XYZ file of C-alpha atoms in Angstrom:
739
model
C 79.054 -35.190 40.222
C 77.317 -31.871 40.695
C 78.755 -30.702 37.403
C 77.333 -33.783 35.731
C 73.897 -32.870 37.151
C 74.289 -29.338 35.919
C 75.183 -30.486 32.422
C 72.222 -32.822 32.363
C 69.932 -30.082 33.556
C 71.190 -27.651 30.959
C 70.645 -30.143 28.185
C 67.202 -31.208 29.371
C 65.815 -27.837 30.402
C 63.117 -26.679 27.972
C 63.201 -23.221 26.460
C 61.126 -20.573 28.218
C 60.019 -18.104 25.594
C 57.004 -17.081 27.658
C 59.300 -15.690 30.347
C 60.927 -13.305 27.903
C 57.646 -12.169 26.315
C 56.945 -8.477 26.872
C 54.142 -7.751 29.324
C 50.845 -6.426 28.034
C 50.554 -2.611 27.910
C 49.097 -1.017 31.016
C 46.184 0.404 29.014
C 45.205 -3.097 27.852
C 45.384 -4.409 31.403
C 43.115 -1.608 32.602
C 40.600 -2.311 29.861
C 40.550 -5.993 30.810
C 40.093 -5.176 34.482
C 37.283 -2.705 33.810
C 35.574 -5.226 31.517
C 35.917 -7.948 34.133
C 34.399 -5.670 36.798
C 31.460 -4.847 34.528
C 30.892 -8.573 34.005
C 31.071 -9.071 37.787
C 28.254 -6.513 38.150
C 26.203 -8.402 35.575
C 26.939 -11.721 37.294
C 25.854 -10.433 40.705
C 22.715 -8.931 39.166
C 21.921 -12.190 37.366
C 22.377 -14.147 40.575
C 20.015 -11.720 42.305
C 17.444 -11.984 39.515
C 17.018 -15.632 40.490
C 15.043 -14.250 43.454
C 12.233 -13.374 41.010
C 10.535 -16.583 42.138
C 10.619 -15.226 45.699
C 9.786 -11.530 45.145
C 7.937 -9.642 42.430
C 10.136 -8.112 39.712
C 9.023 -4.588 40.531
C 10.181 -4.937 44.141
C 13.357 -6.861 43.339
C 15.031 -5.051 40.438
C 15.811 -1.711 42.179
C 17.224 -3.539 45.189
C 19.603 -5.828 43.305
C 20.693 -3.058 40.925
C 22.025 -0.965 43.780
C 23.508 -4.019 45.525
C 25.316 -5.188 42.372
C 26.821 -1.833 41.336
C 27.802 -0.105 44.598
C 30.348 -2.610 46.023
C 32.114 -3.051 42.677
C 32.527 0.720 42.356
C 33.847 0.819 45.930
C 36.433 -1.912 45.250
C 37.516 -0.137 42.048
C 37.990 3.145 43.911
C 40.070 1.451 46.609
C 42.376 -0.287 44.138
C 42.551 1.956 41.069
C 44.769 4.866 42.253
C 47.454 2.535 43.622
C 49.661 -0.033 41.986
C 49.007 -2.307 44.928
C 45.530 -2.795 46.357
C 44.608 -1.920 49.900
C 44.778 -4.723 52.483
C 41.744 -6.962 52.346
C 40.617 -6.125 55.858
C 40.302 -2.454 54.912
C 38.086 -3.394 51.957
C 35.934 -5.596 54.188
C 35.397 -2.830 56.737
C 34.699 -0.287 54.005
C 32.111 -2.461 52.242
C 30.389 -3.363 55.542
C 30.062 0.328 56.423
C 28.873 1.171 52.906
C 26.267 -1.606 52.922
C 24.867 -0.492 56.282
C 24.656 3.099 55.038
C 23.037 2.294 51.694
C 20.661 -0.358 53.076
C 19.584 1.985 55.847
C 18.936 4.851 53.434
C 17.296 2.966 50.555
C 15.350 0.237 52.370
C 14.661 1.617 55.846
C 14.531 5.355 55.060
C 17.334 6.302 57.410
C 16.378 4.099 60.375
C 19.754 2.400 60.865
C 18.773 0.827 64.186
C 16.629 -1.854 62.534
C 19.073 -2.930 59.816
C 20.853 -5.611 61.855
C 17.678 -7.145 63.275
C 15.983 -7.161 59.887
C 18.943 -8.944 58.299
C 19.014 -11.517 61.114
C 15.310 -12.368 60.791
C 14.901 -11.939 57.032
C 15.564 -15.578 56.112
C 12.857 -16.878 58.431
C 10.400 -14.212 57.345
C 11.037 -15.183 53.723
C 10.570 -18.895 54.407
C 7.298 -18.301 56.277
C 5.792 -16.041 53.572
C 3.803 -17.217 50.591
C 5.501 -16.819 47.224
C 5.930 -14.267 45.871
C 6.781 -12.803 49.262
C 5.676 -9.270 50.135
C 8.131 -6.602 48.988
C 8.720 -5.295 52.485
C 12.136 -3.890 53.468
C 12.626 -6.441 56.247
C 12.416 -9.217 53.629
C 14.147 -7.515 50.688
C 17.193 -6.936 52.862
C 18.122 -10.610 52.344
C 18.653 -10.487 48.534
C 20.184 -7.019 48.946
C 22.838 -8.353 51.328
C 23.516 -11.528 49.325
C 23.914 -9.697 46.011
C 26.128 -7.108 47.708
C 28.391 -9.850 49.066
C 28.517 -11.538 45.658
C 29.464 -8.294 43.915
C 32.082 -7.438 46.538
C 33.588 -10.930 46.530
C 33.658 -11.096 42.737
C 35.297 -7.680 42.443
C 37.953 -8.512 45.032
C 38.742 -11.791 43.270
C 38.978 -9.967 39.950
C 41.419 -7.416 41.392
C 43.543 -9.664 43.596
C 43.722 -12.988 41.724
C 44.468 -14.232 38.250
C 42.196 -17.283 38.362
C 39.961 -16.862 35.352
C 36.506 -17.920 36.558
C 36.945 -17.340 40.313
C 35.114 -13.947 40.329
C 31.955 -15.729 39.132
C 31.755 -18.120 42.090
C 30.021 -15.713 44.555
C 27.279 -14.938 42.014
C 26.762 -18.650 41.359
C 26.437 -19.198 45.120
C 23.731 -16.490 45.312
C 21.926 -18.157 42.407
C 21.936 -21.474 44.309
C 20.505 -19.822 47.431
C 17.775 -18.119 45.382
C 17.041 -21.397 43.624
C 16.459 -23.082 46.980
C 14.323 -20.277 48.449
C 12.218 -20.028 45.282
C 11.056 -23.644 45.118
C 7.373 -23.727 44.063
C 7.495 -20.014 43.274
C 6.119 -18.530 40.030
C 8.142 -18.468 36.822
C 11.364 -20.283 35.940
C 15.040 -19.663 36.629
C 16.196 -21.412 33.464
C 16.800 -18.122 31.568
C 18.762 -16.809 34.550
C 20.904 -19.954 34.588
C 21.572 -19.598 30.862
C 22.545 -15.960 31.354
C 24.911 -16.909 34.162
C 26.555 -19.525 31.958
C 27.102 -16.974 29.208
C 28.517 -14.391 31.623
C 30.909 -16.935 33.136
C 32.140 -17.733 29.632
C 32.606 -14.044 28.877
C 34.515 -13.511 32.132
C 36.808 -16.445 31.383
C 37.557 -15.097 27.903
C 38.299 -11.586 29.169
C 40.629 -12.792 31.936
C 42.461 -15.236 29.657
C 44.470 -12.469 28.017
C 45.103 -12.136 24.293
C 44.516 -9.310 21.914
C 41.463 -7.066 22.350
C 40.076 -8.075 18.935
C 40.334 -11.726 19.942
C 38.451 -10.941 23.132
C 35.669 -9.196 21.218
C 35.424 -12.144 18.849
C 35.077 -14.516 21.797
C 32.078 -12.758 23.358
C 29.598 -14.180 20.793
C 30.821 -17.620 21.806
C 29.900 -16.831 25.417
C 26.474 -15.644 24.277
C 26.065 -18.869 22.328
C 26.739 -20.841 25.516
C 23.885 -19.028 27.259
C 21.485 -19.501 24.346
C 22.362 -23.179 24.152
C 21.600 -23.606 27.849
C 18.244 -21.852 27.454
C 17.341 -24.041 24.466
C 18.413 -27.383 25.939
C 17.285 -26.788 29.522
C 13.551 -27.539 29.051
C 14.382 -30.957 27.601
C 16.593 -32.141 30.459
C 15.086 -35.088 32.389
C 14.183 -33.724 35.817
C 11.865 -35.921 37.839
C 10.612 -35.831 41.367
C 9.480 -33.021 43.586
C 11.932 -30.308 44.513
C 12.928 -30.016 48.136
C 11.165 -27.028 49.734
C 12.942 -25.602 52.819
C 9.645 -24.077 53.950
C 8.560 -27.556 55.007
C 11.245 -27.537 57.713
C 10.611 -24.014 59.047
C 7.899 -23.703 61.646
C 5.411 -20.975 60.835
C 4.628 -18.389 63.519
C 1.720 -19.250 65.838
C -1.759 -18.059 64.885
C -2.387 -14.454 65.833
C -5.630 -12.935 67.031
C -6.575 -11.065 63.857
C -9.466 -9.114 65.383
C -10.682 -8.613 68.920
C -14.298 -9.253 67.811
C -15.232 -12.259 65.699
C -17.274 -11.464 62.573
C -19.751 -14.111 63.740
C -20.454 -12.049 66.867
C -21.172 -8.989 64.712
C -23.890 -10.668 62.612
C -26.806 -9.877 64.905
C -25.785 -6.206 65.295
C -25.348 -5.788 61.536
C -28.817 -7.209 60.914
C -30.348 -4.717 63.353
C -28.989 -1.831 61.232
C -29.305 -3.355 57.760
C -28.661 -0.203 55.671
C -25.083 0.488 56.794
C -22.901 0.598 53.646
C -20.025 -1.855 54.106
C -18.241 -1.822 50.727
C -18.811 -1.629 46.991
C -17.691 -4.226 44.445
C -17.082 -4.033 40.721
C -16.873 -7.620 39.487
C -17.361 -9.870 36.498
C -20.253 -11.676 38.172
C -22.181 -11.570 41.480
C -20.768 -13.874 44.142
C -20.986 -14.421 47.863
C -18.113 -12.423 49.375
C -16.301 -14.485 51.995
C -15.008 -12.680 55.073
C -13.888 -15.275 57.653
C -13.736 -19.067 58.033
C -14.282 -20.453 61.536
C -13.353 -24.109 62.042
C -12.841 -24.449 65.811
C -15.756 -24.907 68.235
C -15.488 -25.356 71.989
C -19.206 -25.589 72.708
C -19.459 -21.839 73.307
C -17.659 -19.965 70.536
C -16.601 -20.557 66.940
C -13.065 -19.371 66.235
C -10.517 -19.618 63.455
C -7.589 -22.043 63.629
C -6.002 -20.530 60.518
C -2.238 -19.987 60.414
C -2.015 -16.683 58.612
C 1.242 -16.022 56.823
C 2.281 -12.892 54.899
C 1.471 -12.998 51.206
C 2.680 -10.936 48.305
C 0.420 -10.709 45.273
C -0.170 -14.459 44.840
C -2.294 -16.876 46.906
C -1.944 -20.690 46.631
C -4.595 -22.403 44.546
C -6.710 -25.468 45.290
C -6.555 -27.695 42.181
C -9.197 -30.194 43.301
C -12.180 -28.422 41.705
C -12.620 -26.820 38.293
C -12.808 -23.067 38.706
C -13.706 -19.971 36.724
C -11.912 -16.636 36.922
C -13.630 -13.650 38.548
C -11.969 -10.236 38.947
C -13.250 -7.935 41.718
C -12.465 -4.346 42.652
C -13.403 -3.565 46.264
C -13.781 -0.117 47.841
C -14.168 -0.187 51.630
C -16.748 2.101 53.241
C -17.754 1.178 56.817
C -16.494 -2.408 57.142
C -14.789 -2.788 60.551
C -11.938 -5.103 61.501
C -9.065 -6.659 59.571
C -10.911 -9.382 57.646
C -10.732 -8.722 53.885
C -13.794 -9.720 51.776
C -13.230 -11.577 48.496
C -14.857 -14.243 46.364
C -13.670 -17.799 46.940
C -10.890 -18.586 46.095
C -8.461 -15.602 45.863
C -5.411 -16.074 43.598
C -3.950 -12.572 43.420
C -4.354 -9.437 45.523
C -3.191 -5.981 44.435
C -3.325 -2.689 46.276
C -3.392 -4.124 49.802
C -0.805 -5.907 51.951
C -2.480 -9.058 53.248
C -1.809 -12.248 55.139
C -3.603 -15.429 54.134
C -4.386 -18.869 55.427
C -3.061 -21.297 52.769
C -5.749 -23.824 53.643
C -8.879 -21.683 53.303
C -7.563 -18.746 51.266
C -9.104 -16.247 53.713
C -7.430 -12.831 53.717
C -6.627 -10.441 56.563
C -4.982 -7.035 56.552
C -2.194 -5.988 58.872
C -4.325 -3.215 60.363
C -8.079 -2.421 60.417
C -9.565 -1.481 57.058
C -10.259 2.227 56.562
C -12.889 4.058 54.582
C -11.883 4.659 50.971
C -9.329 1.857 50.871
C -9.419 0.014 47.526
C -7.903 -3.220 46.303
C -8.299 -5.710 43.458
C -8.723 -9.473 43.855
C -8.653 -12.140 41.180
C -10.479 -15.243 42.396
C -10.985 -18.706 40.970
C -14.603 -19.507 41.841
C -15.371 -23.243 42.159
C -17.647 -24.873 39.604
C -18.830 -28.130 41.168
C -19.722 -31.245 39.185
C -23.055 -32.698 40.330
C -22.004 -36.240 39.364
C -18.870 -36.062 41.492
C -20.783 -34.552 44.403
C -23.390 -37.322 44.362
C -20.800 -39.991 45.190
C -18.487 -37.877 47.357
C -17.223 -39.254 50.655
C -16.163 -37.223 53.711
C -12.580 -35.983 53.645
C -10.165 -37.500 56.129
C -7.107 -35.270 55.767
C -5.610 -33.283 58.649
C -7.658 -30.171 57.886
C -10.885 -32.154 57.826
C -10.000 -34.037 61.015
C -9.527 -30.715 62.821
C -13.048 -29.709 61.719
C -14.749 -32.933 62.841
C -14.699 -32.950 66.625
C -17.306 -31.792 69.114
C -16.433 -31.184 72.780
C -18.543 -33.141 75.207
C -18.291 -30.689 78.121
C -17.442 -27.172 77.026
C -17.620 -25.605 80.470
C -20.550 -24.864 82.732
C -22.914 -23.808 79.952
C -23.428 -27.268 78.470
C -24.211 -30.740 79.610
C -22.522 -33.897 78.462
C -25.888 -35.205 77.179
C -26.239 -32.456 74.563
C -23.859 -33.906 71.967
C -25.640 -37.317 71.917
C -28.914 -35.423 71.563
C -27.649 -33.576 68.502
C -26.368 -36.874 67.107
C -29.744 -38.614 67.553
C -31.501 -35.750 65.782
C -29.012 -35.760 62.864
C -29.250 -39.538 62.496
C -33.056 -39.370 62.426
C -32.939 -36.677 59.730
C -30.494 -38.536 57.477
C -31.557 -42.154 58.051
C -32.910 -42.550 54.501
C -29.784 -41.203 52.748
C -27.064 -43.329 51.142
C -24.049 -41.102 50.564
C -22.298 -38.452 52.592
C -23.373 -35.720 50.172
C -27.000 -36.806 50.439
C -26.810 -36.692 54.228
C -25.237 -33.233 54.127
C -27.917 -31.980 51.722
C -30.705 -33.507 53.830
C -29.526 -31.629 56.926
C -29.705 -28.317 55.033
C -33.156 -29.153 53.663
C -34.434 -30.039 57.140
C -33.286 -26.740 58.668
C -34.797 -24.716 55.806
C -38.196 -26.263 56.450
C -38.132 -26.835 60.220
C -37.281 -23.277 61.340
C -38.057 -19.708 60.289
C -35.759 -16.817 59.471
C -36.210 -13.944 61.954
C -33.729 -11.105 62.519
C -35.280 -10.524 65.958
C -34.327 -14.020 67.124
C -31.983 -14.379 70.059
C -28.293 -14.181 69.006
C -25.672 -16.708 70.049
C -24.521 -20.178 69.071
C -23.616 -22.098 72.245
C -24.866 -25.631 72.804
C -27.677 -24.325 75.008
C -28.740 -21.654 72.516
C -28.689 -24.108 69.608
C -30.775 -26.597 71.627
C -33.307 -23.823 72.294
C -33.268 -22.815 68.604
C -33.868 -26.369 67.324
C -36.369 -27.497 69.975
C -38.274 -24.427 71.124
C -38.046 -21.106 69.279
C -37.233 -22.388 65.771
C -36.519 -18.789 64.811
C -33.150 -17.238 64.111
C -30.748 -15.671 61.666
C -28.179 -17.323 59.433
C -25.920 -17.409 62.504
C -28.147 -20.015 64.190
C -28.946 -21.929 60.993
C -25.283 -22.271 59.955
C -23.886 -23.122 63.402
C -26.704 -25.604 64.109
C -25.988 -27.256 60.767
C -22.249 -27.495 61.558
C -22.929 -29.114 64.955
C -25.413 -31.609 63.495
C -23.040 -32.473 60.642
C -20.073 -33.023 62.952
C -22.168 -35.219 65.227
C -22.563 -37.793 62.406
C -18.989 -37.645 61.148
C -19.180 -34.921 58.482
C -16.281 -32.427 58.795
C -17.938 -28.999 58.868
C -16.975 -25.377 59.417
C -18.730 -22.003 59.452
C -18.135 -19.156 56.981
C -19.093 -15.521 57.568
C -19.544 -13.331 54.513
C -21.989 -11.263 52.502
C -24.487 -11.788 49.695
C -23.677 -10.132 46.354
C -25.470 -6.916 47.363
C -27.637 -4.436 45.491
C -26.968 -3.236 41.956
C -26.081 -4.635 38.580
C -24.121 -3.997 35.393
C -20.937 -5.112 37.115
C -21.256 -2.957 40.272
C -22.799 -3.911 43.615
C -23.339 -2.099 46.897
C -22.989 -4.431 49.888
C -24.788 -3.380 53.092
C -24.755 -4.717 56.623
C -28.139 -6.404 55.999
C -26.468 -8.549 53.322
C -24.408 -10.407 55.934
C -24.721 -14.174 55.632
C -23.380 -17.161 57.545
C -23.224 -20.533 55.817
C -21.654 -23.925 56.596
C -19.215 -25.892 54.466
C -18.547 -29.644 54.455
C -15.244 -31.224 53.345
C -15.407 -34.032 50.779
C -12.546 -36.215 49.550
C -11.071 -35.206 46.160
C -13.352 -32.136 46.072
C -12.638 -29.944 49.080
C -15.003 -27.701 50.991
C -18.529 -27.445 49.588
C -20.965 -24.740 50.844
C -24.514 -25.588 51.940
C -27.451 -23.226 52.413
C -29.659 -24.128 55.389
C -30.977 -20.573 55.927
C -34.517 -20.083 54.542
C -33.739 -16.538 53.486
C -31.152 -17.872 51.036
C -33.858 -19.419 48.825
C -37.163 -18.338 50.369
C -39.458 -15.392 49.805
C -38.085 -13.493 52.776
C -35.139 -12.333 50.692
C -35.148 -8.578 50.153
C -36.641 -7.597 46.810
C -33.673 -5.441 45.766
C -31.058 -8.111 46.526
C -29.138 -9.635 43.665
C -29.758 -13.391 43.266
C -26.968 -15.862 43.696
C -24.620 -16.512 40.815
C -25.198 -19.262 38.256
C -22.639 -21.585 39.891
C -24.332 -21.287 43.286
C -27.752 -21.866 41.791
C -26.527 -25.109 40.190
C -25.037 -26.196 43.507
C -28.307 -25.500 45.336
C -30.221 -27.493 42.722
C -27.837 -30.453 43.138
C -28.264 -30.307 46.910
C -32.061 -30.197 46.704
C -32.041 -33.165 44.367
C -29.796 -35.106 46.745
C -31.969 -34.189 49.727
C -35.060 -35.565 47.949
C -33.419 -38.983 47.494
C -34.744 -41.769 49.698
C -33.412 -45.242 50.240
C -35.691 -48.118 49.145
C -36.491 -51.171 51.252
C -33.598 -53.139 49.822
C -31.116 -50.507 50.834
C -30.347 -49.645 47.246
C -30.310 -46.298 45.533
C -32.965 -44.547 43.487
C -32.974 -47.207 40.764
C -32.717 -50.208 43.040
C -28.996 -50.723 42.455
C -26.297 -50.044 44.972
C -25.131 -46.447 44.884
C -21.877 -46.235 42.928
C -18.773 -45.400 44.815
C -16.049 -43.130 43.617
C -12.950 -45.049 42.546
C -10.308 -45.216 45.191
C -7.487 -42.780 44.662
C -4.129 -44.524 44.270
C -1.842 -44.142 47.207
C 0.416 -41.159 46.846
C 3.977 -42.169 46.313
C 6.556 -39.847 47.648
C 9.039 -39.056 44.930
C 12.646 -39.494 45.920
C 14.655 -36.365 46.357
C 16.221 -35.499 42.975
C 20.024 -35.610 42.815
C 20.335 -31.947 41.922
C 18.923 -31.017 45.334
C 21.916 -32.627 47.004
C 24.168 -30.770 44.594
C 22.620 -27.420 45.495
C 22.772 -28.241 49.197
C 26.448 -29.179 48.849
C 27.428 -25.842 47.288
C 27.828 -24.026 50.654
C 29.970 -26.945 51.863
C 32.490 -26.671 49.033
C 34.437 -23.702 50.502
C 34.639 -25.445 53.878
C 35.798 -28.687 52.243
C 38.408 -26.819 50.205
C 39.691 -24.967 53.285
C 39.926 -28.226 55.207
C 41.827 -29.769 52.303
C 44.447 -27.023 51.985
C 45.027 -27.131 55.735
C 45.143 -30.895 56.209
C 46.759 -32.221 53.025
C 50.154 -30.472 53.543
C 50.315 -31.748 57.117
C 49.637 -35.322 56.011
C 52.191 -34.973 53.210
C 54.863 -33.798 55.653
C 54.174 -36.748 57.984
C 54.460 -39.146 55.060
C 57.771 -37.662 54.016
C 59.278 -37.749 57.518
C 58.079 -41.298 58.108
C 59.748 -42.798 55.027
C 60.594 -46.499 55.017
C 64.383 -45.950 54.782
C 66.762 -43.156 55.874
C 67.328 -42.316 52.188
C 63.590 -41.897 51.677
C 63.394 -39.650 54.752
C 66.262 -37.488 53.446
C 64.502 -37.202 50.085
C 61.344 -36.213 51.947
C 63.259 -33.520 53.860
C 64.568 -32.128 50.569
C 61.053 -32.095 49.027
C 59.767 -30.312 52.110
C 62.545 -27.725 51.790
C 61.826 -27.095 48.113
C 58.160 -26.674 48.942
C 58.986 -24.137 51.671
C 61.270 -22.165 49.313
C 58.332 -21.809 46.925
C 57.064 -19.050 49.227
C 60.107 -16.912 48.241
C 59.826 -17.614 44.539
C 61.566 -20.943 43.896
C 60.173 -22.216 40.558
C 58.634 -25.668 40.455
C 61.346 -27.038 38.120
C 62.515 -30.476 39.194
C 65.672 -30.407 37.008
C 67.561 -28.002 39.317
C 70.459 -29.584 41.210
C 70.529 -29.573 44.971
C 73.290 -26.925 45.149
C 71.477 -24.745 42.596
C 68.446 -24.803 44.847
C 70.646 -24.035 47.850
C 72.177 -21.052 46.051
C 68.735 -19.756 45.096
C 67.522 -19.994 48.696
C 70.687 -18.426 50.123
C 70.146 -15.324 47.960
C 66.545 -14.803 49.127
C 66.436 -16.079 52.709
C 68.903 -14.442 55.100
C 70.713 -17.007 57.281
C 69.459 -20.011 55.318
C 72.803 -20.761 53.639
C 74.150 -22.335 56.848
C 71.468 -25.011 56.562
C 70.880 -25.235 52.817
C 74.481 -26.132 51.876
C 74.819 -28.991 54.426
C 71.367 -30.283 53.482
C 72.288 -30.259 49.781
C 75.434 -32.273 50.610
C 73.372 -34.826 52.544
C 70.955 -35.157 49.614
C 73.769 -35.740 47.084
C 75.519 -38.307 49.296
C 72.266 -40.197 49.875
C 71.737 -40.396 46.123
C 75.224 -41.169 44.815
C 77.324 -42.558 47.726
C 78.258 -46.239 47.655
C 76.937 -46.849 51.195
C 73.356 -45.953 52.187
C 72.849 -43.223 54.841
C 71.983 -44.040 58.427
C 69.124 -42.903 60.643
C 71.252 -40.168 62.231
C 71.853 -38.636 58.797
C 68.075 -38.526 58.140
C 67.459 -36.822 61.484
C 70.151 -34.234 60.690
C 68.513 -33.540 57.323
C 65.148 -32.904 58.963
C 66.742 -30.571 61.561
C 68.139 -28.489 58.693
C 64.692 -28.535 57.027
C 62.965 -27.259 60.161
C 65.409 -24.376 60.483
C 65.035 -23.468 56.812
C 61.246 -23.526 57.199
C 61.462 -21.164 60.179
C 63.679 -18.706 58.287
C 61.411 -18.799 55.214
C 58.369 -18.027 57.361
C 60.144 -14.968 58.739
C 61.193 -13.777 55.266
C 58.056 -14.461 53.222
C 55.521 -12.897 55.574
C 52.041 -14.044 56.492
C 50.235 -12.804 53.388
C 52.456 -14.614 50.852
C 52.527 -17.814 52.876
C 48.747 -17.778 53.329
C 48.167 -17.129 49.619
C 50.467 -20.020 48.736
C 48.822 -22.301 51.280
C 45.336 -21.544 49.935
C 46.349 -21.985 46.302
C 44.887 -25.088 44.612
C 48.395 -26.333 43.756
C 48.927 -27.086 47.457
C 46.507 -30.013 46.992
C 48.452 -31.609 44.140
C 49.942 -35.020 44.979
C 53.747 -35.021 45.272
């Protein structure tokens, strides 16, 4: 019977010419390995280049170059002199030590004590920075570490495995992480994705074997894959808004940027008006914004801005048409950390700044020093008079925060003061139809009802504003702007206070800004438009302006003209507008529909879960398969299951997956390679043959005996094969194949 099986096997067994083929020359194998390692370097670098939407190219390229090359060279040095590579744990320890050394030397200039903490906090710092993030070492350590891990993992897979595309997987994982962190960043990662596709194709070709000339001929095909991806990518249908992880990370709490508010410095600056603050070279004269104050407690105006680190790019406000203005600032005697710039900054070069995404105001990390220079590119708003005429007050979260007035701000105010401000504002604006007309009327009233006087009493509490409006009627732009903001808020107009400077003295593209050029002005938020400045201070348009001061820019002059025209409007007896017809209202904006999360987001989010799912599969599937085999419906099925389990165990010592071998041939193979296994393999083979060919079916006791032999064989194989071979076999994808 066994002979019959042997004859059948011999007749049915296919020829195996591949087994007798001569192995490739050692020189060819070395060339393939070196080529694969070079491609691994390129893959890791390409994966790191995807961070160009997170960091500027100039900051990123040196970091990822070192991180992509160094670990691959280290792996090559550990494996090249020996026929067998070093144990993996030695490579892991070596690369961890090398990364700490190189990161400490190149990023932190030898301060190794901060490397661990910087790596731990880098992800949160990156997610709470505006894109592109500042190129600081504590942030760049994140792409450095990820690219290093990708290069090390790819090199180890290239050296230790024969799977063709496996060394590319770590670089692809880094690309996915960079893709997620760079959402809404500048530029596009489509060229990087195309390059990765081409490099993966090249790696697969190199590791597939074949003649060197065939390999060289295949590289253009890999390049074609990348070019095809770059050409087709822009035409793929991708709808919806990308998921931004920054929306789920809480930004750090607001920090006190300066111990003294710029608003509290206004009076002192006006007393010494010739102090040189800074010089500006710009395309056009503008008002230079310094600070935005949107919180008022009845005593003090403060900033509620949430400043976050910014690289060279500041978020834009697309609600208003804007014109580009480039400015070059040189600081002279400007104190504090507030950074002057024209509204609204888009890029900053030469100075590390933090910014409030809502207002665009800039602050430096430390007080400005004399001689410090930086360049700002701003997009200055160009308001449309027709849109302003029909504008309604904004009702978003930012505007709501700038709408309230405290009724009792301590012992310095009385609860009756806010209603008094409200009655005055309502009396001033009673003849106006629209919100913009009411806002313009308030500014016109203050320009005509009070007088500019630098000797007026400083301060902006409720009591001081009541004295300014009702008694003295003299003050600086501090009193005019803060009184306007309180009156506007009292009738439902969201208002805030801005501290800045007039254009200064000069011309031909260069202006000298002095302390006497300080100016405070209010801004009101309108729906679909944003924050619009108003000019209630008489000095802004009156004859008291200094003769050598540069007039306001053309855009500001148009805005002032629109506000004066709106302030002159009066409602007729029928409650209609200027022409007797109801004032037109701006069309309602359609409700914003939240786009569903695109499917590719779930795919990117699932990438980190794939290794865990694979590991769970290779650990659980064999256990479930063994239970199925042992719990067969009949004793014969259980004996067959025991035999399949034994063959699977013998695979760890080299048993080929050829099903045509007879039971005793398998037993002989195992007896030669597993000491002590013959005592169990021969009886088990007999039980298998009897269960297949005997006239009477086996009983339950026979099935239990077969499984006892299987358990003993499994124990002996584990002792012979060793942990490394068994683990490699267990983690191999073939362990998941159904049997």
